[in-house]
Amino acid sequence: MFFSTLVIGLVLGGTYALIALGLTIQYGIARIMNLAYGEITIAGAFFVFLLVSSMGLSPLLGLVLVVPLGFALSWLLYGIVFHPLVKRASHAGQLEIDSILVTFGLMFLAQGLFTMFFGSEFAGYSWLQTPVNLLGAKIAAGRVLGLLIAVLIGGGLWLAMQRTRWGVNLRAVANHPEFAPLVGINRNSAARVAFGLGGAIAAAGGAVMSMYQPFTAVDGGFLTMKALVIVIMGGVGNLGGALMAGLMIGVVEAYVSYAIDPGLTLAATYTIFLGVLLWRPKGLFA
Amino acid sequence: MFEAKNISVRYGKHLALDNVSLSVGEGECVVILGANGAGKSSLLRGITALSPRAPGGSVHYCGQDISDVPAFGIVELGIAHVPEGRGVFTKMSVEDNLRLGGNPVRARGSLNERRDEVLEMFPKLAERRRQIVGTMSGGEQQMVAIARALMSQPDLLLLDEPSLGLAPIVVGEMFETLKRVRDTGMSILIVEQNVHASLNLAARGYVIEAGRIVGEGDANTLMNDPVISEAFLGH
């Protein structure tokens, strides 16, 4: 049981890590604390759900389509909502407060729209439910595939951030936005691209989640909170840290759920979070 | 080659730079001397639009009016700015910082050759290409800042107090390196409090006080000017 619980935890943590990556990019590079982040994830999940349940298409096709859509939606949102906030903010702290207030409102708006269109019932579809044997653990093939996709997207993104000119530029903006112009970077358009990229990842995370887990119109808030815990544990803007922290939270939840009580998973997550905030406020890997 | 006319920089109600005009010739090294708070950094920041300029005034470069070019477009034109406090990306490696310096399209074609040249000029950096810049000494970080600026293949290099906070022996080394940069024919506009070393480097200079240019002349004249000796050398 030890091994199978570990595998279940890693599968769960893989999706958490993926979802948290987008938030850490939005917060670390675009400097927007996006409380409506989980709603983009749920939008991605609903999009794939519609493709699969009403058009009979493959969830994988849905994943491919949802990434550019998530980017475009967030990119537009940045231009319409956040660009004016960035322009008028006199310092970083003000932008943070303004963006928290605005995205808090956006969260309710999005949840209202989702409920209006899809109702408040669980949505989901069954896909690749056949169990596969992984190190002695029997796990639905869809979940394993979900983990693989999360690792592929996360790893690919990490490599791109390390190796490509584009990634190095985004890291520079995360490090010292005020120095970005010295090396020819337009920090406003870099922030907008980063926000779009975060949205693309959020939507991809939703698509992956929908592959093995039913969801509701109002689940976004929990996802945002979980992602936020992971982002802070990993260190804001630290992609590797978010990946590690995401997997960790998944594994802890799996063990707590197995050994103690499934109802305590959220409590366990927040206990870890509290510990990190008290003793390692800059993240576990700082 | 470069000319700023009547530029002013204002921070809130404080007028940091008041109607300053100056020019730098092709391949010329020009120094701006002045005490703390005289407006030296504001002058460079105003030139590269890092600090917004007050309305009025103009900046011309290579026969082109660049007054409306935003800060991120300046390095693309061939003007590299090493700001006060170095402006390096402290959480990134030396390699990443140099790579960022090579961002402008004008520098991309010959990136590897350029990096080899720059590392030859700063051999210490060659040994530490993978080190995170924030963990290096002040002098080494200053070298990273200058090396990064050189990576953009500039025609005009703006240096803001490169010797600030460095040990005397490191200052000497740095000025030697700057002489080699100057001798490649690059134009340099340098802001300094180290009057002696910078007048040795430069051919010409301006003196700035309370945001205004109060004197100018060739390096020899300035070196022997009693007002300057009194103001900056303390005797």
Coordinates of C-alpha atoms in Angstrom, one line a residue:
Chain A
M1 CA 0.0 0.0 0.0
F2 CA 2.9 2.3 0.7
F3 CA 3.9 2.3 -3.0
S4 CA 0.5 2.6 -4.5
T5 CA -0.3 5.5 -2.2
L6 CA 2.9 7.2 -3.3
V7 CA 1.9 6.7 -7.0
I8 CA -1.6 8.0 -6.3
G9 CA -0.1 11.0 -4.6
L10 CA 2.3 11.7 -7.5
V11 CA -0.5 11.6 -10.0
L12 CA -2.5 14.0 -7.9
G13 CA 0.5 16.2 -7.3
G14 CA 1.4 16.3 -11.0
T15 CA -1.9 18.1 -11.8
Y16 CA -1.4 20.4 -8.8
A17 CA 2.1 21.2 -9.9
L18 CA 1.0 21.9 -13.5
I19 CA -1.8 24.2 -12.3
A20 CA 0.6 26.0 -9.9
L21 CA 3.2 26.6 -12.6
G22 CA 0.8 29.0 -14.4
L23 CA 0.1 30.9 -11.2
T24 CA 3.7 31.3 -10.3
I25 CA 4.4 32.6 -13.8
Q26 CA 1.5 35.1 -13.6
Y27 CA 2.5 36.2 -10.1
G28 CA 6.3 36.1 -10.5
I29 CA 6.6 37.7 -13.9
A30 CA 3.4 39.7 -14.6
R31 CA 3.2 40.6 -10.9
I32 CA -0.6 40.0 -10.9
M33 CA -2.1 38.1 -8.0
N34 CA -4.8 36.4 -9.9
L35 CA -7.6 35.1 -7.6
A36 CA -9.7 34.1 -10.7
Y37 CA -6.9 31.8 -11.8
G38 CA -8.8 28.6 -10.9
E39 CA -11.7 29.8 -13.0
I40 CA -9.5 29.6 -16.1
T41 CA -8.7 26.0 -15.1
I42 CA -12.4 25.3 -14.8
A43 CA -13.1 27.0 -18.1
G44 CA -10.5 24.7 -19.7
A45 CA -12.2 21.7 -18.0
F46 CA -15.6 22.7 -19.2
F47 CA -14.3 23.3 -22.7
V48 CA -12.9 19.8 -22.9
F49 CA -16.0 18.4 -21.3
L50 CA -18.2 19.9 -24.0
L51 CA -15.9 18.6 -26.8
V52 CA -16.0 15.1 -25.4
S53 CA -19.5 14.8 -24.2
S54 CA -21.4 16.6 -26.9
M55 CA -19.1 16.2 -29.9
G56 CA -17.5 12.9 -29.1
L57 CA -14.0 14.2 -29.7
S58 CA -10.9 13.0 -27.8
P59 CA -9.8 14.8 -24.6
L60 CA -6.3 15.0 -26.0
L61 CA -7.6 17.1 -29.0
G62 CA -9.3 19.2 -26.3
L63 CA -6.0 19.7 -24.5
V64 CA -4.3 20.8 -27.7
L65 CA -7.1 23.3 -28.5
V66 CA -7.5 24.6 -25.0
V67 CA -3.9 25.8 -24.6
P68 CA -4.0 28.6 -27.3
L69 CA -7.5 29.5 -26.1
G70 CA -6.3 29.9 -22.5
F71 CA -3.5 32.0 -23.7
A72 CA -5.7 34.3 -25.9
L73 CA -8.3 34.7 -23.1
S74 CA -5.7 35.7 -20.5
W75 CA -3.8 37.9 -23.0
L76 CA -7.0 39.8 -23.7
L77 CA -7.9 40.0 -20.1
Y78 CA -4.5 41.5 -19.3
G79 CA -5.0 44.1 -22.0
I80 CA -8.5 45.0 -21.0
V81 CA -8.4 44.8 -17.2
F82 CA -4.9 44.7 -15.9
H83 CA -3.0 47.0 -18.2
P84 CA -4.9 50.1 -16.9
L85 CA -4.1 48.9 -13.3
V86 CA -0.4 48.6 -14.2
K87 CA -0.4 52.0 -15.7
R88 CA -1.9 53.8 -12.8
A89 CA -0.2 51.8 -10.0
S90 CA 2.5 54.0 -8.4
H91 CA 4.3 51.0 -6.8
A92 CA 4.3 47.2 -6.8
G93 CA 2.2 47.0 -3.6
Q94 CA -0.6 49.0 -5.1
L95 CA -0.8 46.8 -8.2
E96 CA -0.9 43.7 -5.9
I97 CA -3.9 45.1 -3.9
D98 CA -5.7 46.3 -7.0
S99 CA -5.3 43.0 -8.8
I100 CA -6.4 41.0 -5.8
L101 CA -9.6 43.1 -5.5
V102 CA -10.3 43.0 -9.3
T103 CA -9.7 39.3 -9.6
F104 CA -11.7 38.5 -6.6
G105 CA -14.6 40.1 -8.4
L106 CA -13.8 38.3 -11.6
M107 CA -13.8 35.0 -9.7
F108 CA -17.5 35.5 -8.8
L109 CA -18.4 36.7 -12.2
A110 CA -16.9 33.6 -13.8
Q111 CA -18.5 31.2 -11.3
G112 CA -21.8 32.8 -11.9
L113 CA -21.4 32.4 -15.7
F114 CA -20.4 28.8 -15.3
T115 CA -23.3 28.0 -13.1
M116 CA -25.7 29.7 -15.5
F117 CA -24.5 27.7 -18.5
F118 CA -23.6 24.4 -16.9
G119 CA -25.6 24.2 -13.6
S120 CA -24.2 23.3 -10.3
E121 CA -24.0 19.6 -10.8
F122 CA -20.8 17.6 -11.2
A123 CA -19.6 17.6 -14.8
G124 CA -17.3 14.8 -16.2
Y125 CA -16.8 12.1 -18.6
S126 CA -15.2 8.7 -18.4
W127 CA -12.1 8.1 -20.4
L128 CA -9.4 5.4 -20.2
Q129 CA -10.7 4.0 -16.9
T130 CA -9.0 0.6 -17.5
P131 CA -6.7 0.2 -14.5
V132 CA -3.0 -0.3 -15.3
N133 CA -0.5 -1.8 -12.9
L134 CA 2.1 0.7 -11.8
L135 CA 4.6 -0.6 -9.1
G136 CA 1.9 -2.7 -7.6
A137 CA -0.7 0.1 -7.6
K138 CA -3.7 -0.3 -9.8
I139 CA -4.5 3.1 -11.3
A140 CA -6.8 4.2 -14.1
A141 CA -4.9 4.7 -17.3
G142 CA -6.3 8.2 -17.7
R143 CA -4.7 9.3 -14.4
V144 CA -1.3 8.0 -15.4
L145 CA -1.6 9.7 -18.7
G146 CA -2.6 12.9 -16.9
L147 CA 0.6 12.7 -14.8
L148 CA 2.7 12.1 -18.0
I149 CA 1.1 15.2 -19.7
A150 CA 1.7 17.3 -16.6
V151 CA 5.4 16.2 -16.4
L152 CA 5.8 16.8 -20.1
I153 CA 4.3 20.3 -20.1
G154 CA 6.1 21.2 -16.8
G155 CA 9.5 19.9 -18.0
G156 CA 9.1 21.4 -21.4
L157 CA 8.3 24.8 -19.9
W158 CA 11.2 24.6 -17.5
L159 CA 13.6 23.8 -20.4
A160 CA 12.2 26.6 -22.5
M161 CA 12.7 29.1 -19.6
Q162 CA 16.3 27.9 -19.1
R163 CA 17.4 27.6 -22.7
T164 CA 15.5 29.9 -25.1
R165 CA 16.0 33.7 -25.5
W166 CA 12.3 34.1 -24.8
G167 CA 12.6 32.2 -21.5
V168 CA 15.8 34.0 -20.4
N169 CA 14.0 37.3 -21.0
L170 CA 11.0 36.3 -18.9
R171 CA 13.3 35.2 -16.1
A172 CA 15.1 38.5 -16.3
V173 CA 11.7 40.4 -15.9
A174 CA 10.9 38.2 -12.9
N175 CA 14.2 39.0 -11.3
H176 CA 14.4 42.7 -11.9
P177 CA 11.6 44.2 -14.0
E178 CA 13.2 47.7 -13.6
F179 CA 16.4 46.6 -15.4
A180 CA 14.6 44.9 -18.3
P181 CA 14.7 47.9 -20.6
L182 CA 18.6 48.0 -20.3
V183 CA 18.7 44.7 -22.3
G184 CA 16.0 45.7 -24.7
I185 CA 13.0 44.1 -23.1
N186 CA 9.7 45.8 -23.2
R187 CA 8.5 44.8 -19.7
N188 CA 4.8 45.6 -20.3
S189 CA 4.6 43.2 -23.3
A190 CA 6.7 40.7 -21.4
A191 CA 4.2 40.8 -18.5
R192 CA 1.3 40.4 -20.9
V193 CA 2.9 37.4 -22.6
A194 CA 3.6 35.9 -19.1
F195 CA 0.1 36.4 -18.1
G196 CA -1.2 34.7 -21.2
L197 CA 1.3 31.9 -20.7
G198 CA 0.0 31.4 -17.2
G199 CA -3.5 31.3 -18.5
A200 CA -2.6 28.7 -21.2
I201 CA -1.1 26.5 -18.4
A202 CA -4.2 27.0 -16.2
A203 CA -6.4 25.8 -19.0
A204 CA -4.2 22.9 -19.8
G205 CA -4.3 21.9 -16.1
G206 CA -8.1 22.0 -16.3
A207 CA -8.1 19.8 -19.4
V208 CA -5.9 17.3 -17.7
M209 CA -8.0 17.4 -14.5
S210 CA -11.2 16.7 -16.5
M211 CA -9.6 13.5 -17.9
Y212 CA -9.9 11.7 -14.6
Q213 CA -11.9 13.8 -12.1
P214 CA -15.4 15.3 -12.2
F215 CA -15.7 19.0 -11.3
T216 CA -18.3 21.7 -10.6
A217 CA -18.7 25.3 -11.7
V218 CA -17.5 26.6 -8.3
D219 CA -14.3 24.4 -7.9
G220 CA -12.0 27.2 -9.2
G221 CA -11.6 28.8 -5.8
F222 CA -10.2 25.7 -4.2
L223 CA -7.9 25.2 -7.1
T224 CA -6.6 28.8 -6.8
M225 CA -6.0 28.4 -3.1
K226 CA -4.2 25.1 -3.5
A227 CA -2.1 26.6 -6.4
L228 CA -1.3 29.6 -4.2
V229 CA -0.1 27.4 -1.3
I230 CA 2.2 25.5 -3.8
V231 CA 3.5 28.7 -5.3
I232 CA 4.5 30.2 -2.0
M233 CA 6.0 26.9 -0.8
G234 CA 8.0 26.6 -4.0
G235 CA 9.0 30.3 -3.9
V236 CA 7.2 32.9 -6.1
G237 CA 8.4 32.6 -9.7
N238 CA 10.4 29.5 -9.1
L239 CA 9.2 26.9 -11.6
G240 CA 11.3 24.0 -10.2
G241 CA 10.1 24.9 -6.7
A242 CA 6.4 24.8 -7.8
L243 CA 6.9 21.4 -9.5
M244 CA 8.5 19.9 -6.3
A245 CA 6.0 21.5 -4.0
G246 CA 3.0 20.4 -6.1
L247 CA 4.2 16.8 -6.1
M248 CA 4.8 17.0 -2.4
I249 CA 1.3 18.3 -1.6
G250 CA -0.2 15.5 -3.7
V251 CA 1.8 12.8 -1.9
V252 CA 1.0 14.3 1.5
E253 CA -2.7 14.4 0.7
A254 CA -2.6 10.8 -0.6
Y255 CA -1.0 9.6 2.6
V256 CA -3.2 11.6 4.9
S257 CA -6.3 10.4 3.1
Y258 CA -5.1 6.8 3.2
A259 CA -3.7 6.7 6.8
I260 CA -5.9 9.1 8.7
D261 CA -9.0 10.4 7.0
P262 CA -9.9 11.7 3.5
G263 CA -11.6 14.7 5.1
L264 CA -8.3 15.9 6.5
T265 CA -6.4 16.5 3.3
L266 CA -7.2 20.2 3.1
A267 CA -6.3 20.6 6.7
A268 CA -2.9 18.8 6.1
T269 CA -2.2 21.1 3.2
Y270 CA -2.8 24.2 5.2
T271 CA -0.8 22.9 8.1
I272 CA 2.2 22.5 5.8
F273 CA 1.5 26.0 4.4
L274 CA 1.4 27.5 7.9
G275 CA 4.7 25.9 8.7
V276 CA 6.3 27.3 5.5
L277 CA 4.9 30.8 6.1
L278 CA 6.3 30.7 9.6
W279 CA 9.7 29.3 9.0
R280 CA 10.5 29.5 5.3
P281 CA 8.4 32.5 4.0
K282 CA 10.5 32.7 0.8
G283 CA 9.8 29.1 -0.1
L284 CA 11.2 25.7 0.7
F285 CA 14.0 26.0 -1.8
A286 CA 15.2 29.6 -1.3
Chain B
M1 CA 27.4 61.5 -33.1
F2 CA 25.4 62.1 -30.0
E3 CA 23.7 65.2 -28.9
A4 CA 21.3 66.0 -26.1
K5 CA 19.7 69.5 -26.1
N6 CA 18.0 71.1 -23.1
I7 CA 16.9 67.9 -21.4
S8 CA 15.4 68.0 -17.9
V9 CA 14.4 65.3 -15.5
R10 CA 11.9 65.9 -12.7
Y11 CA 11.1 63.5 -9.8
G12 CA 7.8 64.8 -8.4
K13 CA 8.5 68.4 -7.5
H14 CA 12.3 68.0 -7.4
L15 CA 14.0 69.2 -10.6
A16 CA 17.0 66.8 -10.8
L17 CA 18.3 67.9 -14.2
D18 CA 17.7 71.4 -15.5
N19 CA 18.0 72.1 -19.2
V20 CA 21.2 70.3 -19.8
S21 CA 22.9 70.0 -23.2
L22 CA 25.9 68.0 -24.2
S23 CA 27.5 66.1 -27.0
V24 CA 29.7 63.1 -27.6
G25 CA 31.8 62.8 -30.8
E26 CA 32.5 59.7 -32.8
G27 CA 35.0 57.5 -30.8
E28 CA 35.2 60.2 -28.1
C29 CA 35.4 59.6 -24.4
V30 CA 33.6 62.2 -22.4
V31 CA 33.4 62.4 -18.6
I32 CA 30.7 64.1 -16.5
L33 CA 32.1 65.2 -13.1
G34 CA 30.0 66.3 -10.2
A35 CA 29.4 65.7 -6.5
N36 CA 26.8 63.4 -5.0
G37 CA 23.2 64.5 -6.0
A38 CA 24.4 66.9 -8.7
G39 CA 22.2 65.2 -11.3
K40 CA 24.8 62.9 -12.9
S41 CA 22.7 59.7 -12.8
S42 CA 19.6 61.6 -13.8
L43 CA 21.4 62.9 -16.8
L44 CA 22.2 59.4 -18.0
R45 CA 18.8 58.1 -17.1
G46 CA 17.2 60.9 -19.0
I47 CA 19.3 60.2 -22.0
T48 CA 18.2 56.5 -22.2
A49 CA 14.6 57.4 -21.1
L50 CA 14.9 55.2 -18.0
S51 CA 13.6 58.2 -16.1
P52 CA 11.0 60.2 -18.0
R53 CA 12.2 63.5 -19.4
A54 CA 10.3 66.6 -18.8
P55 CA 8.6 68.1 -22.0
G56 CA 10.9 70.1 -24.2
G57 CA 14.5 69.3 -25.2
S58 CA 15.6 66.6 -27.7
V59 CA 18.1 63.8 -28.1
H60 CA 19.8 63.1 -31.4
Y61 CA 21.9 60.1 -32.2
C62 CA 23.7 59.4 -35.5
G63 CA 21.7 62.0 -37.2
Q64 CA 18.4 60.6 -36.0
D65 CA 15.9 62.2 -33.5
I66 CA 15.5 59.6 -30.8
S67 CA 13.6 61.8 -28.3
D68 CA 10.5 59.5 -28.5
V69 CA 12.3 56.2 -28.4
P70 CA 11.2 54.2 -25.2
A71 CA 13.8 53.0 -22.8
F72 CA 13.7 49.4 -24.2
G73 CA 14.4 50.6 -27.7
I74 CA 17.6 52.6 -26.8
V75 CA 19.9 49.6 -26.6
E76 CA 18.7 48.4 -30.0
L77 CA 20.0 51.7 -31.5
G78 CA 23.5 51.0 -30.2
I79 CA 23.5 52.9 -26.9
A80 CA 24.2 50.7 -23.9
H81 CA 23.7 52.0 -20.3
V82 CA 25.4 50.6 -17.3
P83 CA 23.4 52.3 -14.5
E84 CA 24.3 53.2 -11.0
G85 CA 24.1 50.1 -8.9
R86 CA 25.0 48.0 -11.9
G87 CA 21.6 46.9 -13.0
V88 CA 22.6 43.2 -13.3
F89 CA 20.1 40.3 -12.9
T90 CA 21.3 39.0 -9.5
K91 CA 19.4 35.7 -9.5
M92 CA 20.7 34.7 -12.9
S93 CA 24.1 33.3 -14.0
V94 CA 26.9 35.3 -15.6
E95 CA 26.2 33.4 -18.8
D96 CA 22.5 34.4 -18.7
N97 CA 23.4 38.1 -18.1
L98 CA 25.7 38.1 -21.0
R99 CA 23.1 36.4 -23.2
L100 CA 20.6 39.1 -22.2
G101 CA 23.1 41.7 -23.3
G102 CA 23.1 40.1 -26.7
N103 CA 19.3 40.7 -27.0
P104 CA 19.3 43.5 -29.6
V105 CA 18.9 42.3 -33.1
R106 CA 22.1 44.2 -34.1
A107 CA 24.1 41.9 -31.9
R108 CA 22.5 38.6 -32.6
G109 CA 24.4 37.7 -35.7
S110 CA 27.8 37.4 -34.0
L111 CA 26.8 36.4 -30.5
N112 CA 29.4 33.7 -29.9
E113 CA 32.3 35.7 -31.3
R114 CA 31.2 38.7 -29.3
R115 CA 31.0 36.6 -26.1
D116 CA 34.5 35.3 -26.7
E117 CA 35.8 38.8 -27.2
V118 CA 34.1 40.1 -24.0
L119 CA 35.3 37.2 -21.9
E120 CA 38.8 37.8 -23.1
M121 CA 38.5 41.3 -21.8
F122 CA 37.2 40.0 -18.5
P123 CA 39.1 36.8 -17.9
K124 CA 37.6 36.5 -14.3
L125 CA 34.2 36.1 -15.8
A126 CA 35.2 33.4 -18.1
E127 CA 36.1 31.2 -15.1
R128 CA 32.7 31.9 -13.5
R129 CA 30.2 31.7 -16.3
R130 CA 27.8 29.6 -14.3
Q131 CA 28.0 31.5 -11.1
I132 CA 24.9 33.4 -9.9
V133 CA 25.7 37.1 -10.2
G134 CA 24.2 37.9 -6.8
T135 CA 26.9 35.8 -5.1
M136 CA 29.8 37.7 -6.6
S137 CA 31.7 40.6 -5.2
G138 CA 30.9 44.2 -6.1
G139 CA 33.8 44.5 -8.5
E140 CA 32.9 41.3 -10.3
Q141 CA 29.3 42.4 -10.6
Q142 CA 30.5 45.7 -12.1
M143 CA 32.4 43.6 -14.7
V144 CA 29.3 41.6 -15.4
A145 CA 27.4 44.9 -16.0
I146 CA 30.0 46.3 -18.3
A147 CA 30.5 43.0 -20.1
R148 CA 26.7 42.7 -20.6
A149 CA 26.6 46.2 -22.1
L150 CA 29.4 45.3 -24.5
M151 CA 27.5 42.2 -25.6
S152 CA 25.0 44.5 -27.3
Q153 CA 27.7 45.7 -29.6
P154 CA 27.1 49.4 -28.7
D155 CA 28.6 52.4 -30.5
L156 CA 28.0 54.5 -27.4
L157 CA 28.6 53.2 -23.9
L158 CA 27.1 55.1 -20.9
L159 CA 28.7 54.3 -17.6
D160 CA 27.3 55.5 -14.3
E161 CA 30.0 55.6 -11.6
P162 CA 31.6 52.3 -12.4
S163 CA 34.1 52.7 -9.6
L164 CA 31.5 53.3 -6.8
G165 CA 32.1 51.0 -3.8
L166 CA 35.1 49.2 -5.3
A167 CA 38.4 48.5 -3.7
P168 CA 41.2 50.8 -5.0
I169 CA 43.1 48.0 -6.7
V170 CA 39.8 46.9 -8.5
V171 CA 39.2 50.4 -9.6
G172 CA 42.6 50.5 -11.2
E173 CA 41.9 47.3 -13.1
M174 CA 38.6 48.5 -14.2
F175 CA 39.9 51.7 -15.6
E176 CA 42.6 49.8 -17.5
T177 CA 39.8 47.7 -19.1
L178 CA 37.9 50.8 -19.9
K179 CA 40.9 52.2 -21.7
R180 CA 41.0 49.1 -23.9
V181 CA 37.3 49.5 -24.6
R182 CA 37.9 53.2 -25.5
D183 CA 40.8 52.2 -27.8
T184 CA 38.5 50.0 -29.8
G185 CA 37.0 53.2 -31.0
M186 CA 33.8 53.0 -29.0
S187 CA 32.3 56.3 -27.8
I188 CA 32.0 56.5 -24.1
L189 CA 30.1 58.9 -21.8
I190 CA 31.1 58.2 -18.2
V191 CA 29.8 59.7 -15.0
E192 CA 32.4 59.7 -12.2
Q193 CA 33.5 61.0 -8.8
N194 CA 36.9 59.6 -9.3
V195 CA 38.2 62.7 -11.0
H196 CA 41.8 61.7 -11.6
A197 CA 41.2 58.3 -13.2
S198 CA 38.3 59.5 -15.3
L199 CA 40.1 62.5 -16.6
N200 CA 43.0 60.2 -17.6
L201 CA 40.5 58.1 -19.5
A202 CA 38.5 60.9 -21.1
A203 CA 39.4 63.5 -23.7
R204 CA 36.8 66.0 -22.6
G205 CA 34.5 66.7 -19.7
Y206 CA 31.6 68.5 -18.3
V207 CA 31.1 69.7 -14.7
I208 CA 27.6 69.4 -13.3
E209 CA 26.2 71.0 -10.2
A210 CA 22.7 71.2 -8.9
G211 CA 21.3 69.8 -12.1
R212 CA 23.1 72.3 -14.4
I213 CA 26.2 72.2 -16.5
V214 CA 28.6 74.7 -14.9
G215 CA 31.7 74.1 -16.8
E216 CA 33.3 72.1 -19.7
G217 CA 36.6 71.7 -21.3
D218 CA 39.3 69.2 -22.4
A219 CA 40.6 66.8 -19.9
N220 CA 43.9 68.6 -19.3
T221 CA 42.2 72.0 -18.7
L222 CA 39.8 70.4 -16.2
M223 CA 42.6 68.5 -14.5
N224 CA 44.4 71.8 -13.8
D225 CA 41.3 73.8 -13.0
P226 CA 41.6 75.0 -9.4
V227 CA 37.8 75.1 -9.0
I228 CA 37.6 71.4 -9.8
S229 CA 40.5 70.5 -7.6
E230 CA 38.8 72.3 -4.8
A231 CA 35.4 70.9 -5.4
F232 CA 36.3 67.2 -5.9
L233 CA 39.8 66.6 -4.9
G234 CA 39.4 68.3 -1.5
H235 CA 42.4 70.6 -1.8

